[in-house]
Amino acid sequence: MKSCVLVLFFVSSCGGTPEVPREQYTPDKSDWSTFYDKAVSGEDAKNTDHSPDGVHWIDRNEWLPWDGNVISPLDYSKSELKNMICPGSTVRGLYELFDETQPFADVVNPTKAEVDYWHATAVNHVRAMVGYTEEQYIIKPDKCLHLRALWSDEKFRTRKWDTADYPERCEFSTNPHCGEGFMPSVADQQEYLPEGITSCPKKAGSAGLFSAAKSNIPWSIKWIRPFCATLGGEGFWGGHTGPWFHRSEFGWGWWDTDPSNFNSNAGLRTKWSGDSGPVKYENPDITSGKNKVLVDNVNPNPRFPGFECDGINWLGGKNNATECYYTVMGLENECGKRFMTYNTANNGCGCYSPNMAVCATKGVSGRLTWDFEPVVSSFDGLYIDIDESLSQNSLPYTGRVCPQINWMQGGGGDASHCLQKMIENIDGLFDDCGRNFVTFNAAGGCACYPPDQTTCHKSETSRQSGRSTYELKVDPSYNPPTTSPPTTSGKPSGSPTSAPKFDQPSSAPTSSSSDTVMYIASLKITVKTVSNGEKFKPKVIVAVKDIDKNALADVEITLRWEMTKRNGTFKADTTVATTKGNKGKAKKFKFPKVSVDGTLDLLFESMEKDGYQYNEDYNQKNKQSNSECRFFSPECLFITIGPNGPVYTR
């Protein structure tokens, strides 16, 4: 099946180059000056311009065309799909797309409007390759989303917004997502707003942080590394990959992490919103039953998809949710029997303390969490009819909230969970809640309303995207106690019911194809000065362990290094070493000599050992980064090595 390449605003490129307006979406206040200097304009720049032809390290024959045939994610493994769409350092068919659309009037100095247009065109091209060409899959840039990306970066990376009006502080935070939801007041937004926009509201959506790009990479391909690294690392159904293929609106923010360093990373912060096109390719892990608990008298589906509870205890990888279930139920002291989480991204299996009676949910991509206690239909005589259709015009509302909304700490996994936590009120957080309405945010937030909020007519509501607001109903079968009828305080009427007990099978199901997790337990980088002090040579030692923390020998590790030589030529290669001995260390990686005024970038390629599967989620944390992310995770894809040792960046 063939599919024409689509470019922005539904203009088909099959019939010639379209004339599409290049409207600017990136804010004027976004500072791109170093991106131009380092890539092309500056005295140290090696590229001739920002087009694919201007990239000095990619030859013309490396740009492979796309023949128009749909590339189905179902036909390829994760790595195979990445290589089909992203061969080498390129994206298939992108050279021809650039030549046909001519996005930059001046390839040496493209405008923000032209770069914004190109980003939308390129993402739509990637979508076309997997057969996403209908109108609902065409992505469009959004000015407010671009602004929100800038504001989040300013909040996280600068102290501009550290004022009494905005108490959140990110200066010493180890959380890379600090400031993600930050938005200035309408008054403070004004100096940023383009003509025709009076304010930017909060919109439901998702966000991502990517550090794979470099500040000295030309604009035509700067976006490729974040996209392709994510596609290769998570696959088509990954949590960070999904918006690249399915969201209808986007806003991007680019930030030079070290303007004084020619080889610094270019951080990409993405904001995604709008309707999501339906997934045409159902994840085989879902259709196979991998993500269901297939046990008699147990609900096979998770109660809280997209969430985990606080206090999770990871038990290692399991082939499927059913195997995870039997593992959890077989651990008498280590795991409680009420909650369980399965990580669809890496097969991780998690349980919780035996004493935990309440799940404090936390939204995490790829997590599925079960509550094995039967879900109560009503709480203290009140319930939510979750089967009732949501509407913009009457209760229950979608995208609307009542007056006097009060967002509560802790959140919940669904609307009924919010009601349960409000009624049980174990931590006293819901003392001020009435019993008329509840609002649930798809990101996991719970909100209630004071007792005097007795109406919620459409005329008095306000629109807030992503919110679902329900009227609490009285269970007709409820027989209130004669001594203590329900009150508006929401105090618990009794202790939560105990977790159910389960009959244990004689042994958990096994699979001959089961792989044990292995990971990078330690990573040591040193440098040695050579050539009379004019160059340095890196030395890297990697130690590998399994999920039980046993050192592993005979693991073949492939690393990739990239460097720009003093004469301006770009060089890259892979180096392979195998772990040896009872400490499971690989030492014989080979690296070139590097000029003392240059750097070498280190990337992870692969780790191979029969019967084992590499899982980056267990890798050693990078203690010297702002976020303490794990080595070679999507947040720490690169390690930049200089003459004084590793220069860690997010």
XYZ file of C-alpha atoms in Angstrom, residues 204 307 407 412 418 439-447 465-468:
18
model
C -4.666 19.233 28.738
C -0.390 5.178 37.105
C -7.664 20.423 44.141
C -6.313 9.419 42.246
C -11.178 10.230 44.026
C -13.767 16.500 39.478
C -11.090 14.199 38.082
C -8.149 15.311 35.958
C -6.871 12.804 33.400
C -3.357 13.446 34.739
C -4.441 12.006 38.096
C -5.778 15.011 40.013
C -8.751 14.923 42.386
C -10.849 17.956 43.265
C -9.622 20.983 29.279
C -9.018 17.449 30.485
C -11.380 17.667 33.479
C -14.357 15.395 34.146
